Amino acid sequence: MSELARPPPGLTERTRSAMQAALAGRPRSRFSGLLFAGPAVVASVAYVDPGNYATNIEAGSRFGYQLLWVVVAASLVAMLFQSMSAKLGIATGHNLAELCRAEFSRPVVLAMWVTSEVATMATDLAEFLGGAIGLALLMHVPLLAGMAITGLVTYALLLTDRAGFRPMELIIGGLIGVIGLCYLVEIVLAPPDWGAALRHAIVPRIADGHALTLVVGIIGATVMPHAIYLHSGLTQARAPAGSEADRRRLIRYSNRETLVALGFAALVNIAMVLMAARVFHQGHPEVAEIQTAYATLGPLLGAGAAAVFLISLMASGISSSVVGTLAGQLVMQGFIRTRLPIWLRRLATMAPAFVVVALGYDATTSLVISQVVLSLTLPIPLVALTLLSSRASVMGPLTTPRTVMIVAWLATAMVSGLNVVLIIQSV
């Protein structure tokens, strides 16, 4: 694992003893499960990043509540694959990138690494730009200045990893809480049509070709390739598991945390669409950019609502940029056994965002396109994860059950099929 993704050997003897007691079935308190919480919280940041803002705002403003079902379906798929990724790390003691290097041929591994790096750059483009947009609008500074400040803040947060994994997890968890609180305020200020929202959350509909592009973009913004790689790395050596029984209990703890953390992220994404549908769809369906959404929210709901929107965007951009850099380090280390200094990795992943802004491309349009790129690269880690999870030679007695494997292959086929349709449509 990378220096950032690997849980540092900083567990106190008391914590390690409490973990061992909980795994042995003798928890010392009702809250012993919190000892194992953290990996899913960190991974869930990828599901509330600025790419979600871009796709969800456009989906809600253009199509109202019609695409809510996509958010729900994508969130369920995300829960499945993130739980499988976490289980892979617990069962094998290795992360997904390391296992790909060990199990697949060298040309395949190199191709997967290159594709993963493209996905990582697309991810950081969305995350970094989103945070910079929020900061620039809130502080009334140029976008390039906002990007520079965001870069410094994310680098400072990355350095907290030297003190162990808990400070980083607490900071990330706090920022996710800020995002959720902000959208709770937005929903209170602009109550949605709950009946219509519930109907469209379960009834699929794709109105036209543009809606299809947004469907693929929402999936790309929700089910994130780098989060799938990262989750296995965060669980692979986090807790002392000396037996199969210990690993099974760890997997149960992990599944519960994944359900809660990604369930919260799903609610935030749903709230984004609800707010955009309620505020913009009837009178301002053309709102498809973060800057326009901010400018329109002020006159419609007041300056407070607009400021809350920007605060949530900043929290999203900063936290997801940190997690994206962690994932990039893990992917490079796992695939090609190479590790860059954290400052160099941060500069490399920021570069595409600076190029986009310097060339004058629209920032929000770039965010949406980045999510489509992510969706096009998504089938690769999904196929690898599903394939490795089905191998007894990899998973041992913890091989994923056949029923879960069938669902995982169907979900992978769905994502791949949507990508094929998008490519045909584009051509």
Short mmCIF file of C-alpha atoms in Angstrom, two decimals:
data_model
loop_
_atom_site.label_atom_id
_atom_site.label_comp_id
_atom_site.label_asym_id
_atom_site.label_seq_id
_atom_site.Cartn_x
_atom_site.Cartn_y
_atom_site.Cartn_z
CA MET A 1 0.00 0.00 0.00
CA SER A 2 0.97 3.63 -0.30
CA GLU A 3 2.30 5.60 2.60
CA LEU A 4 -1.00 7.42 2.85
CA ALA A 5 -3.44 4.55 2.34
CA ARG A 6 -1.69 2.14 4.75
CA PRO A 7 -3.01 2.30 8.31
CA PRO A 8 0.05 3.45 10.25
CA PRO A 9 1.26 1.33 13.15
CA GLY A 10 -0.14 3.83 15.64
CA LEU A 11 -2.82 1.79 17.42
CA THR A 12 -2.49 2.02 21.17
CA GLU A 13 -2.33 -1.22 23.10
CA ARG A 14 -5.69 -0.36 24.68
CA THR A 15 -7.34 0.09 21.28
CA ARG A 16 -5.82 -3.07 19.89
CA SER A 17 -6.97 -5.00 22.97
CA ALA A 18 -10.50 -3.61 22.63
CA MET A 19 -10.57 -4.62 18.96
CA GLN A 20 -9.43 -8.14 19.78
CA ALA A 21 -12.10 -8.43 22.48
CA ALA A 22 -14.81 -7.27 20.06
CA LEU A 23 -13.64 -9.74 17.39
CA ALA A 24 -13.67 -12.51 19.98
CA GLY A 25 -17.32 -11.76 20.70
CA ARG A 26 -16.66 -9.99 24.02
CA PRO A 27 -17.24 -6.30 23.21
CA ARG A 28 -16.42 -4.00 26.10
CA SER A 29 -19.24 -1.59 25.29
CA ARG A 30 -22.22 -1.14 23.01
CA PHE A 31 -20.11 1.17 20.87
CA SER A 32 -17.25 -1.25 20.21
CA GLY A 33 -18.23 -1.33 16.54
CA LEU A 34 -17.01 2.26 16.23
CA LEU A 35 -13.46 0.99 16.71
CA PHE A 36 -13.68 -0.47 13.21
CA ALA A 37 -15.50 2.48 11.61
CA GLY A 38 -13.66 4.79 9.24
CA PRO A 39 -12.87 3.12 5.91
CA ALA A 40 -16.40 3.40 4.52
CA VAL A 41 -16.69 6.97 5.80
CA VAL A 42 -13.54 7.93 3.89
CA ALA A 43 -14.67 6.06 0.76
CA SER A 44 -18.12 7.67 0.90
CA VAL A 45 -16.59 11.10 0.22
CA ALA A 46 -16.24 10.00 -3.41
CA TYR A 47 -20.03 9.81 -3.59
CA VAL A 48 -20.67 13.42 -2.57
CA ASP A 49 -17.90 15.10 -4.57
CA PRO A 50 -18.38 18.16 -6.84
CA GLY A 51 -19.00 15.89 -9.82
CA ASN A 52 -22.22 14.88 -8.10
CA TYR A 53 -23.14 18.54 -7.73
CA ALA A 54 -22.68 19.15 -11.46
CA THR A 55 -24.68 16.14 -12.65
CA ASN A 56 -27.39 16.33 -9.96
CA ILE A 57 -28.02 20.05 -10.43
CA GLU A 58 -28.34 19.65 -14.19
CA ALA A 59 -30.54 16.56 -13.78
CA GLY A 60 -32.89 18.33 -11.37
CA SER A 61 -33.10 21.62 -13.26
CA ARG A 62 -33.65 20.07 -16.72
CA PHE A 63 -35.73 17.02 -15.85
CA GLY A 64 -37.19 17.72 -12.42
CA TYR A 65 -37.52 14.55 -10.37
CA GLN A 66 -37.39 12.22 -13.39
CA LEU A 67 -33.81 10.99 -12.86
CA LEU A 68 -34.06 10.32 -9.13
CA TRP A 69 -34.29 6.60 -9.88
CA VAL A 70 -30.79 6.74 -11.35
CA VAL A 71 -29.39 8.18 -8.11
CA VAL A 72 -31.13 5.45 -6.11
CA ALA A 73 -29.99 2.65 -8.42
CA ALA A 74 -26.42 3.94 -8.61
CA SER A 75 -26.26 4.23 -4.81
CA LEU A 76 -27.37 0.62 -4.38
CA VAL A 77 -24.76 -0.52 -6.90
CA ALA A 78 -22.15 1.53 -5.03
CA MET A 79 -23.04 -0.15 -1.73
CA LEU A 80 -22.63 -3.57 -3.32
CA PHE A 81 -19.22 -2.92 -4.84
CA GLN A 82 -17.82 -0.97 -1.89
CA SER A 83 -18.77 -3.79 0.47
CA MET A 84 -17.11 -6.27 -1.91
CA SER A 85 -13.96 -4.12 -2.05
CA ALA A 86 -13.78 -3.86 1.73
CA LYS A 87 -14.29 -7.62 2.04
CA LEU A 88 -11.49 -8.25 -0.47
CA GLY A 89 -9.04 -6.27 1.66
CA ILE A 90 -10.11 -7.99 4.89
CA ALA A 91 -10.11 -11.52 3.45
CA THR A 92 -6.78 -11.32 1.62
CA GLY A 93 -4.72 -8.68 3.43
CA HIS A 94 -4.10 -7.06 0.02
CA ASN A 95 -5.81 -4.28 -1.89
CA LEU A 96 -7.44 -4.56 -5.31
CA ALA A 97 -4.53 -3.05 -7.26
CA GLU A 98 -2.03 -5.41 -5.63
CA LEU A 99 -4.19 -8.44 -6.39
CA CYS A 100 -4.63 -7.35 -10.01
CA ARG A 101 -0.84 -7.18 -10.36
CA ALA A 102 -0.50 -10.65 -8.85
CA GLU A 103 -3.35 -12.35 -10.75
CA PHE A 104 -3.34 -10.80 -14.23
CA SER A 105 -0.78 -10.65 -17.03
CA ARG A 106 1.66 -7.76 -17.23
CA PRO A 107 0.08 -6.13 -20.35
CA VAL A 108 -3.34 -6.24 -18.67
CA VAL A 109 -1.92 -4.77 -15.47
CA LEU A 110 -0.23 -1.91 -17.33
CA ALA A 111 -3.42 -1.16 -19.26
CA MET A 112 -5.41 -1.16 -16.01
CA TRP A 113 -2.90 1.17 -14.40
CA VAL A 114 -2.99 3.67 -17.29
CA THR A 115 -6.80 3.61 -17.31
CA SER A 116 -6.86 4.05 -13.54
CA GLU A 117 -4.56 7.07 -13.79
CA VAL A 118 -6.89 8.63 -16.38
CA ALA A 119 -9.82 8.00 -14.05
CA THR A 120 -7.88 9.51 -11.14
CA MET A 121 -7.13 12.67 -13.14
CA ALA A 122 -10.78 12.96 -14.19
CA THR A 123 -11.76 12.50 -10.56
CA ASP A 124 -9.41 15.15 -9.28
CA LEU A 125 -10.49 17.53 -12.03
CA ALA A 126 -14.03 17.43 -10.69
CA GLU A 127 -13.09 17.48 -7.02
CA PHE A 128 -10.45 20.17 -7.20
CA LEU A 129 -12.42 22.43 -9.53
CA GLY A 130 -15.55 22.11 -7.40
CA GLY A 131 -13.82 23.14 -4.22
CA ALA A 132 -12.06 26.01 -6.00
CA ILE A 133 -15.34 27.26 -7.51
CA GLY A 134 -16.99 27.31 -4.10
CA LEU A 135 -14.06 29.10 -2.48
CA ALA A 136 -13.74 31.63 -5.32
CA LEU A 137 -17.44 32.53 -5.23
CA LEU A 138 -17.63 32.71 -1.43
CA MET A 139 -14.47 34.81 -1.04
CA HIS A 140 -14.97 36.82 -4.27
CA VAL A 141 -11.56 35.95 -5.66
CA PRO A 142 -10.56 34.75 -9.17
CA LEU A 143 -10.98 31.07 -9.88
CA LEU A 144 -7.23 30.53 -10.25
CA ALA A 145 -6.69 32.04 -6.79
CA GLY A 146 -9.40 29.76 -5.42
CA MET A 147 -7.63 26.80 -6.97
CA ALA A 148 -4.31 27.77 -5.38
CA ILE A 149 -5.90 28.13 -1.93
CA THR A 150 -7.76 24.83 -2.31
CA GLY A 151 -4.53 23.10 -3.29
CA LEU A 152 -2.75 24.37 -0.17
CA VAL A 153 -5.63 23.39 2.12
CA THR A 154 -5.86 19.85 0.72
CA TYR A 155 -2.10 19.39 1.00
CA ALA A 156 -2.22 20.49 4.65
CA LEU A 157 -4.98 17.98 5.35
CA LEU A 158 -2.99 15.23 3.66
CA LEU A 159 -0.13 15.85 6.09
CA THR A 160 -2.39 14.97 9.05
CA ASP A 161 -2.02 11.34 7.96
CA ARG A 162 1.40 11.35 9.63
CA ALA A 163 -0.37 11.42 13.00
CA GLY A 164 -2.26 8.20 12.20
CA PHE A 165 -5.44 7.33 10.38
CA ARG A 166 -7.92 8.56 13.03
CA PRO A 167 -7.29 12.34 12.63
CA MET A 168 -7.78 12.05 8.88
CA GLU A 169 -10.96 10.01 9.31
CA LEU A 170 -12.40 12.47 11.84
CA ILE A 171 -11.68 15.44 9.58
CA ILE A 172 -13.25 13.69 6.57
CA GLY A 173 -16.24 12.62 8.64
CA GLY A 174 -16.70 16.19 9.90
CA LEU A 175 -16.65 17.60 6.36
CA ILE A 176 -19.23 15.02 5.24
CA GLY A 177 -21.39 16.08 8.18
CA VAL A 178 -21.13 19.70 7.03
CA ILE A 179 -22.29 18.71 3.54
CA GLY A 180 -25.27 16.80 4.92
CA LEU A 181 -26.25 19.63 7.27
CA CYS A 182 -26.08 22.16 4.45
CA TYR A 183 -28.44 20.15 2.28
CA LEU A 184 -30.81 19.62 5.17
CA VAL A 185 -31.02 23.41 5.39
CA GLU A 186 -31.63 23.66 1.62
CA ILE A 187 -34.48 21.11 1.78
CA VAL A 188 -36.08 22.99 4.69
CA LEU A 189 -35.86 26.26 2.75
CA ALA A 190 -37.26 24.71 -0.45
CA PRO A 191 -39.53 21.74 0.45
CA PRO A 192 -39.86 19.35 -2.54
CA ASP A 193 -42.95 17.57 -3.84
CA TRP A 194 -42.43 14.38 -1.86
CA GLY A 195 -45.10 12.43 -3.76
CA ALA A 196 -43.54 13.14 -7.15
CA ALA A 197 -40.07 12.51 -5.75
CA LEU A 198 -41.06 9.09 -4.38
CA ARG A 199 -42.71 8.11 -7.66
CA HIS A 200 -39.71 9.02 -9.79
CA ALA A 201 -37.31 7.39 -7.32
CA ILE A 202 -38.71 3.97 -8.23
CA VAL A 203 -40.07 4.43 -11.79
CA PRO A 204 -37.31 4.50 -14.46
CA ARG A 205 -37.58 7.04 -17.26
CA ILE A 206 -35.11 8.45 -19.80
CA ALA A 207 -36.71 11.30 -21.71
CA ASP A 208 -34.15 11.86 -24.47
CA GLY A 209 -30.51 11.59 -25.49
CA HIS A 210 -29.40 14.36 -23.16
CA ALA A 211 -31.07 12.55 -20.26
CA LEU A 212 -29.12 9.43 -21.23
CA THR A 213 -25.86 11.37 -21.07
CA LEU A 214 -26.83 12.56 -17.61
CA VAL A 215 -27.72 9.00 -16.58
CA VAL A 216 -24.20 7.87 -17.47
CA GLY A 217 -22.76 10.97 -15.80
CA ILE A 218 -24.70 10.32 -12.57
CA ILE A 219 -23.46 6.74 -12.51
CA GLY A 220 -19.91 7.95 -13.13
CA ALA A 221 -20.27 10.51 -10.34
CA THR A 222 -21.79 8.00 -7.93
CA VAL A 223 -19.94 4.71 -8.48
CA MET A 224 -16.33 5.87 -8.43
CA PRO A 225 -13.40 3.76 -9.71
CA HIS A 226 -10.88 5.22 -7.27
CA ALA A 227 -13.17 4.57 -4.29
CA ILE A 228 -13.40 0.90 -5.24
CA TYR A 229 -9.61 0.61 -5.26
CA LEU A 230 -9.24 2.67 -2.08
CA HIS A 231 -11.72 0.84 0.14
CA SER A 232 -9.82 -2.45 -0.11
CA GLY A 233 -6.63 -0.63 0.85
CA LEU A 234 -8.21 0.98 3.90
CA THR A 235 -9.39 -2.38 5.28
CA GLN A 236 -6.50 -4.65 4.36
CA ALA A 237 -4.49 -4.20 7.57
CA ARG A 238 -6.62 -1.97 9.73
CA ALA A 239 -7.53 -4.38 12.53
CA PRO A 240 -5.79 -7.42 14.03
CA ALA A 241 -7.48 -10.50 12.53
CA GLY A 242 -5.79 -13.71 13.46
CA SER A 243 -8.39 -16.20 12.31
CA GLU A 244 -11.15 -16.77 9.80
CA ALA A 245 -13.72 -16.06 12.52
CA ASP A 246 -12.07 -12.69 13.20
CA ARG A 247 -12.20 -11.82 9.50
CA ARG A 248 -15.87 -12.79 9.28
CA ARG A 249 -16.70 -10.48 12.18
CA LEU A 250 -14.66 -7.70 10.56
CA ILE A 251 -16.64 -8.15 7.36
CA ARG A 252 -19.90 -7.84 9.29
CA TYR A 253 -18.70 -4.63 10.93
CA SER A 254 -17.56 -3.37 7.53
CA ASN A 255 -20.88 -4.14 5.84
CA ARG A 256 -22.79 -2.22 8.51
CA GLU A 257 -20.51 0.78 8.17
CA THR A 258 -20.76 0.70 4.38
CA LEU A 259 -24.55 0.61 4.55
CA VAL A 260 -24.68 3.60 6.92
CA ALA A 261 -21.97 5.72 5.26
CA LEU A 262 -23.11 5.19 1.67
CA GLY A 263 -26.74 5.44 2.71
CA PHE A 264 -25.97 8.91 4.07
CA ALA A 265 -24.18 9.81 0.83
CA ALA A 266 -27.20 8.59 -1.14
CA LEU A 267 -29.50 10.85 0.87
CA VAL A 268 -27.23 13.82 0.15
CA ASN A 269 -27.30 13.07 -3.59
CA ILE A 270 -31.07 12.73 -3.53
CA ALA A 271 -31.28 16.05 -1.69
CA MET A 272 -29.20 17.71 -4.42
CA VAL A 273 -31.63 16.60 -7.11
CA LEU A 274 -34.65 17.53 -4.97
CA MET A 275 -33.32 21.04 -4.38
CA ALA A 276 -32.52 21.62 -8.06
CA ALA A 277 -35.89 20.22 -9.17
CA ARG A 278 -37.83 22.31 -6.65
CA VAL A 279 -35.98 25.59 -7.16
CA PHE A 280 -34.90 25.58 -10.83
CA HIS A 281 -37.03 23.19 -12.91
CA GLN A 282 -40.19 25.28 -13.31
CA GLY A 283 -38.75 28.72 -13.93
CA HIS A 284 -35.06 28.13 -14.62
CA PRO A 285 -34.59 24.79 -16.41
CA GLU A 286 -31.51 26.17 -18.15
CA VAL A 287 -29.52 26.12 -14.91
CA ALA A 288 -26.79 23.57 -15.55
CA GLU A 289 -23.73 25.21 -14.02
CA ILE A 290 -22.64 25.52 -10.42
CA GLN A 291 -21.96 29.25 -10.79
CA THR A 292 -25.42 29.81 -12.30
CA ALA A 293 -27.04 27.76 -9.55
CA TYR A 294 -25.35 29.94 -6.94
CA ALA A 295 -26.32 33.16 -8.70
CA THR A 296 -29.93 31.97 -9.06
CA LEU A 297 -30.32 30.63 -5.52
CA GLY A 298 -29.68 34.05 -3.99
CA PRO A 299 -32.65 35.87 -5.56
CA LEU A 300 -34.94 32.84 -5.16
CA LEU A 301 -34.16 31.68 -1.61
CA GLY A 302 -31.95 34.41 -0.18
CA ALA A 303 -28.24 35.01 0.33
CA GLY A 304 -28.14 32.54 3.21
CA ALA A 305 -29.21 29.64 0.98
CA ALA A 306 -26.60 30.58 -1.62
CA ALA A 307 -23.87 30.76 1.04
CA VAL A 308 -24.89 27.38 2.48
CA PHE A 309 -24.66 25.92 -1.03
CA LEU A 310 -21.10 27.22 -1.44
CA ILE A 311 -20.01 26.00 2.00
CA SER A 312 -21.20 22.49 1.15
CA LEU A 313 -19.42 22.67 -2.21
CA MET A 314 -16.15 23.74 -0.56
CA ALA A 315 -16.39 20.94 2.01
CA SER A 316 -17.09 18.48 -0.79
CA GLY A 317 -14.22 19.63 -2.99
CA ILE A 318 -11.60 19.74 -0.24
CA SER A 319 -12.49 16.39 1.36
CA SER A 320 -12.82 14.54 -1.95
CA SER A 321 -9.52 15.99 -3.23
CA VAL A 322 -7.78 14.57 -0.17
CA VAL A 323 -9.35 11.14 -0.69
CA GLY A 324 -8.61 11.22 -4.43
CA THR A 325 -4.92 11.76 -3.73
CA LEU A 326 -4.92 8.87 -1.25
CA ALA A 327 -6.47 6.63 -3.88
CA GLY A 328 -4.00 7.74 -6.55
CA GLN A 329 -1.07 6.83 -4.34
CA LEU A 330 -2.54 3.42 -3.56
CA VAL A 331 -3.28 2.65 -7.24
CA MET A 332 0.25 3.52 -8.40
CA GLN A 333 1.88 1.60 -5.56
CA GLY A 334 -0.36 -1.42 -6.11
CA PHE A 335 -0.05 -1.69 -9.88
CA ILE A 336 3.57 -0.73 -10.53
CA ARG A 337 5.17 -0.59 -7.07
CA THR A 338 6.06 3.06 -7.49
CA ARG A 339 5.40 5.79 -4.96
CA LEU A 340 5.62 9.52 -5.57
CA PRO A 341 6.20 12.14 -2.86
CA ILE A 342 2.79 13.39 -1.75
CA TRP A 343 3.49 16.95 -2.92
CA LEU A 344 4.38 15.71 -6.41
CA ARG A 345 1.28 13.52 -6.58
CA ARG A 346 -0.86 16.48 -5.53
CA LEU A 347 0.68 18.73 -8.20
CA ALA A 348 0.26 16.09 -10.90
CA THR A 349 -3.42 15.55 -10.16
CA MET A 350 -4.10 19.31 -9.96
CA ALA A 351 -2.50 20.02 -13.34
CA PRO A 352 -5.52 19.11 -15.56
CA ALA A 353 -7.75 21.48 -13.61
CA PHE A 354 -5.33 24.38 -14.08
CA VAL A 355 -5.10 23.57 -17.81
CA VAL A 356 -8.90 23.56 -18.17
CA VAL A 357 -9.24 26.94 -16.47
CA ALA A 358 -6.24 28.50 -18.24
CA LEU A 359 -7.65 27.50 -21.65
CA GLY A 360 -10.98 29.10 -20.82
CA TYR A 361 -13.18 25.98 -20.80
CA ASP A 362 -16.41 26.18 -18.82
CA ALA A 363 -15.72 24.68 -15.39
CA THR A 364 -19.10 23.02 -14.80
CA THR A 365 -19.23 21.52 -18.30
CA SER A 366 -15.78 20.11 -17.63
CA LEU A 367 -17.11 18.59 -14.40
CA VAL A 368 -19.94 16.80 -16.21
CA ILE A 369 -17.59 15.53 -18.94
CA SER A 370 -15.20 14.25 -16.28
CA GLN A 371 -18.02 12.18 -14.81
CA VAL A 372 -18.74 10.63 -18.21
CA VAL A 373 -15.03 9.76 -18.52
CA LEU A 374 -15.21 8.13 -15.09
CA SER A 375 -18.23 6.10 -16.11
CA LEU A 376 -16.41 4.90 -19.25
CA THR A 377 -13.46 3.68 -17.13
CA LEU A 378 -15.67 2.21 -14.40
CA PRO A 379 -16.26 -1.29 -15.87
CA ILE A 380 -12.54 -2.15 -15.54
CA PRO A 381 -12.31 -2.15 -11.71
CA LEU A 382 -15.82 -3.60 -11.48
CA VAL A 383 -14.87 -6.58 -13.64
CA ALA A 384 -11.58 -7.06 -11.77
CA LEU A 385 -13.23 -6.86 -8.35
CA THR A 386 -16.04 -9.24 -9.30
CA LEU A 387 -13.65 -11.71 -10.92
CA LEU A 388 -11.21 -11.77 -7.99
CA SER A 389 -14.02 -11.98 -5.41
CA SER A 390 -15.25 -15.17 -7.08
CA ARG A 391 -11.88 -16.97 -6.94
CA ALA A 392 -11.37 -19.36 -4.05
CA SER A 393 -7.62 -19.17 -4.74
CA VAL A 394 -7.80 -15.48 -3.79
CA MET A 395 -10.56 -15.31 -1.18
CA GLY A 396 -10.18 -18.73 0.41
CA PRO A 397 -13.21 -19.69 2.53
CA LEU A 398 -14.49 -16.09 2.28
CA THR A 399 -15.31 -16.34 -1.43
CA THR A 400 -18.32 -14.18 -2.29
CA PRO A 401 -21.58 -16.19 -2.46
CA ARG A 402 -22.95 -17.11 -5.89
CA THR A 403 -26.10 -14.98 -5.50
CA VAL A 404 -24.06 -11.86 -4.76
CA MET A 405 -21.77 -12.65 -7.69
CA ILE A 406 -24.76 -12.86 -10.07
CA VAL A 407 -26.00 -9.47 -8.89
CA ALA A 408 -22.49 -8.00 -9.24
CA TRP A 409 -22.10 -9.30 -12.81
CA LEU A 410 -25.55 -7.94 -13.72
CA ALA A 411 -24.64 -4.53 -12.28
CA THR A 412 -21.35 -4.56 -14.19
CA ALA A 413 -23.21 -5.46 -17.39
CA MET A 414 -25.67 -2.62 -16.80
CA VAL A 415 -22.91 -0.04 -16.40
CA SER A 416 -21.04 -1.38 -19.43
CA GLY A 417 -24.21 -1.43 -21.53
CA LEU A 418 -25.00 2.20 -20.73
CA ASN A 419 -21.48 3.15 -21.75
CA VAL A 420 -21.86 1.35 -25.09
CA VAL A 421 -25.14 3.16 -25.74
CA LEU A 422 -23.50 6.49 -24.92
CA ILE A 423 -20.60 5.81 -27.31
CA ILE A 424 -22.98 4.80 -30.13
CA GLN A 425 -25.06 7.91 -29.49
CA SER A 426 -21.98 10.13 -29.59
CA VAL A 427 -20.74 8.60 -32.83
#
